[in-house]
Amino acid sequence: EAGVTQSPTHLIKTRGQQVTLRCSPISGHTSVYWYQQALGLGLQFLLWYDEGEERNRGNFPPRFSGRQFPNYSSELNVNALELEDSALYLCASSRRYEQYFGPGTRLTVT
Amino acid sequence: QKEVEQNSGPLSVPEGAIASLNCTYSDRGSQSFFWYRQYSGKSPELIMFIYSNGDKEDGRFTAQLNKASQYVSLLIRDSQPSDSATYLCAAGVANQAGTALIFGKGTTLSVSS
């Protein structure tokens, strides 16, 4: 069974630009979660999508947004990038309880 | 504010010893508890989950849950250098749509050979 996949692996952007990160969940999983892990910090919950709907949102500004497609894949969009957005962005998927993480996208904002 | 607290470490143990990792959580509504292992520069890997009070064993790993004390622990027997990583504890609250997880900041484990 294939795991959670994310693209791209690495990304370098300039402050003020916009970025889109992509995630494909494990087959059969309907929930997708997005987390931010900045260097030296813990996992911070960003967004949760299930069955195409946003179920919950973490304490992040509105310039962090996303969506889930009918095939349960998901996008995370970040507008007006700031230096502190540099982090590892992790996507996880679940059917009900356990969450399984993808390899992450490393975003560097210069 | 729902929180999960872990000692950041580092926890240093010799090869072959038992490593004991601890975690407390603040939300009494939490129903499920997870331990993830994260190697430097990699994503978290689920290694154990526990839903009921008591112990749950899987190979060299034992998870322990005490809901009255709001305490979760992970024991790693016969620790190996390859166990050196950061261990993340997470508490979950489930609803019809899924489970929201709150993560601790992690405990760094170092196993010396």
mmCIF file of C-alpha atoms in Angstrom, chain A residues 30-31 33 35 37 42-45 48 50 55-56 88 90 94-104 106, chain B residues 31-32 34 36 38 41-46 49 51 88 93-105:
data_model
loop_
_atom_site.group_PDB
_atom_site.id
_atom_site.type_symbol
_atom_site.label_atom_id
_atom_site.label_comp_id
_atom_site.label_asym_id
_atom_site.label_seq_id
_atom_site.Cartn_x
_atom_site.Cartn_y
_atom_site.Cartn_z
ATOM 1 C CA THR A 30 -10.687 10.550 3.593
ATOM 2 C CA SER A 31 -9.107 12.960 6.080
ATOM 3 C CA TYR A 33 -4.255 17.174 7.917
ATOM 4 C CA TYR A 35 1.043 20.735 9.960
ATOM 5 C CA GLN A 37 7.166 22.292 11.827
ATOM 6 C CA GLY A 42 6.946 21.325 17.609
ATOM 7 C CA LEU A 43 4.313 20.298 15.136
ATOM 8 C CA GLN A 44 1.767 23.072 14.754
ATOM 9 C CA PHE A 45 -1.652 22.077 13.405
ATOM 10 C CA TRP A 48 -7.949 19.507 8.586
ATOM 11 C CA ASP A 50 -12.460 15.585 5.409
ATOM 12 C CA ARG A 55 -13.224 20.562 9.571
ATOM 13 C CA ASN A 56 -10.850 22.547 11.733
ATOM 14 C CA LEU A 88 8.816 21.699 7.032
ATOM 15 C CA LEU A 90 3.768 17.953 6.717
ATOM 16 C CA SER A 94 -6.273 9.031 8.295
ATOM 17 C CA ARG A 95 -9.367 6.909 7.930
ATOM 18 C CA ARG A 96 -10.576 7.522 11.488
ATOM 19 C CA TYR A 97 -7.979 7.592 14.278
ATOM 20 C CA GLU A 98 -4.296 7.071 13.419
ATOM 21 C CA GLN A 99 -2.601 9.687 11.277
ATOM 22 C CA TYR A 100 0.171 8.740 8.862
ATOM 23 C CA PHE A 101 2.564 11.385 7.653
ATOM 24 C CA GLY A 102 4.034 12.056 4.252
ATOM 25 C CA PRO A 103 7.710 12.952 3.751
ATOM 26 C CA GLY A 104 7.027 16.685 3.936
ATOM 27 C CA ARG A 106 10.773 21.876 3.026
ATOM 28 C CA GLN B 31 -9.578 9.559 23.841
ATOM 29 C CA SER B 32 -6.593 8.295 21.899
ATOM 30 C CA PHE B 34 -0.060 8.201 19.878
ATOM 31 C CA TYR B 36 5.632 9.013 16.794
ATOM 32 C CA GLN B 38 11.035 11.409 14.102
ATOM 33 C CA GLY B 41 15.178 15.944 8.848
ATOM 34 C CA LYS B 42 12.511 13.281 8.349
ATOM 35 C CA SER B 43 8.768 13.133 8.910
ATOM 36 C CA PRO B 44 7.162 11.531 11.995
ATOM 37 C CA GLU B 45 6.562 7.769 11.896
ATOM 38 C CA LEU B 46 3.723 6.245 13.934
ATOM 39 C CA PHE B 49 -1.142 4.029 19.740
ATOM 40 C CA TYR B 51 -6.861 3.992 23.618
ATOM 41 C CA LEU B 88 6.518 12.871 19.789
ATOM 42 C CA VAL B 93 -10.131 13.823 20.296
ATOM 43 C CA ALA B 94 -12.315 11.999 17.807
ATOM 44 C CA ASN B 95 -15.555 13.037 16.185
ATOM 45 C CA GLN B 96 -17.530 11.672 13.256
ATOM 46 C CA ALA B 97 -15.117 13.196 10.775
ATOM 47 C CA GLY B 98 -11.851 12.031 12.282
ATOM 48 C CA THR B 99 -9.380 12.718 15.065
ATOM 49 C CA ALA B 100 -7.733 16.030 15.900
ATOM 50 C CA LEU B 101 -4.267 15.570 17.403
ATOM 51 C CA ILE B 102 -2.375 17.828 19.776
ATOM 52 C CA PHE B 103 1.358 17.137 19.713
ATOM 53 C CA GLY B 104 3.960 17.645 22.384
ATOM 54 C CA LYS B 105 7.271 19.225 21.435
#
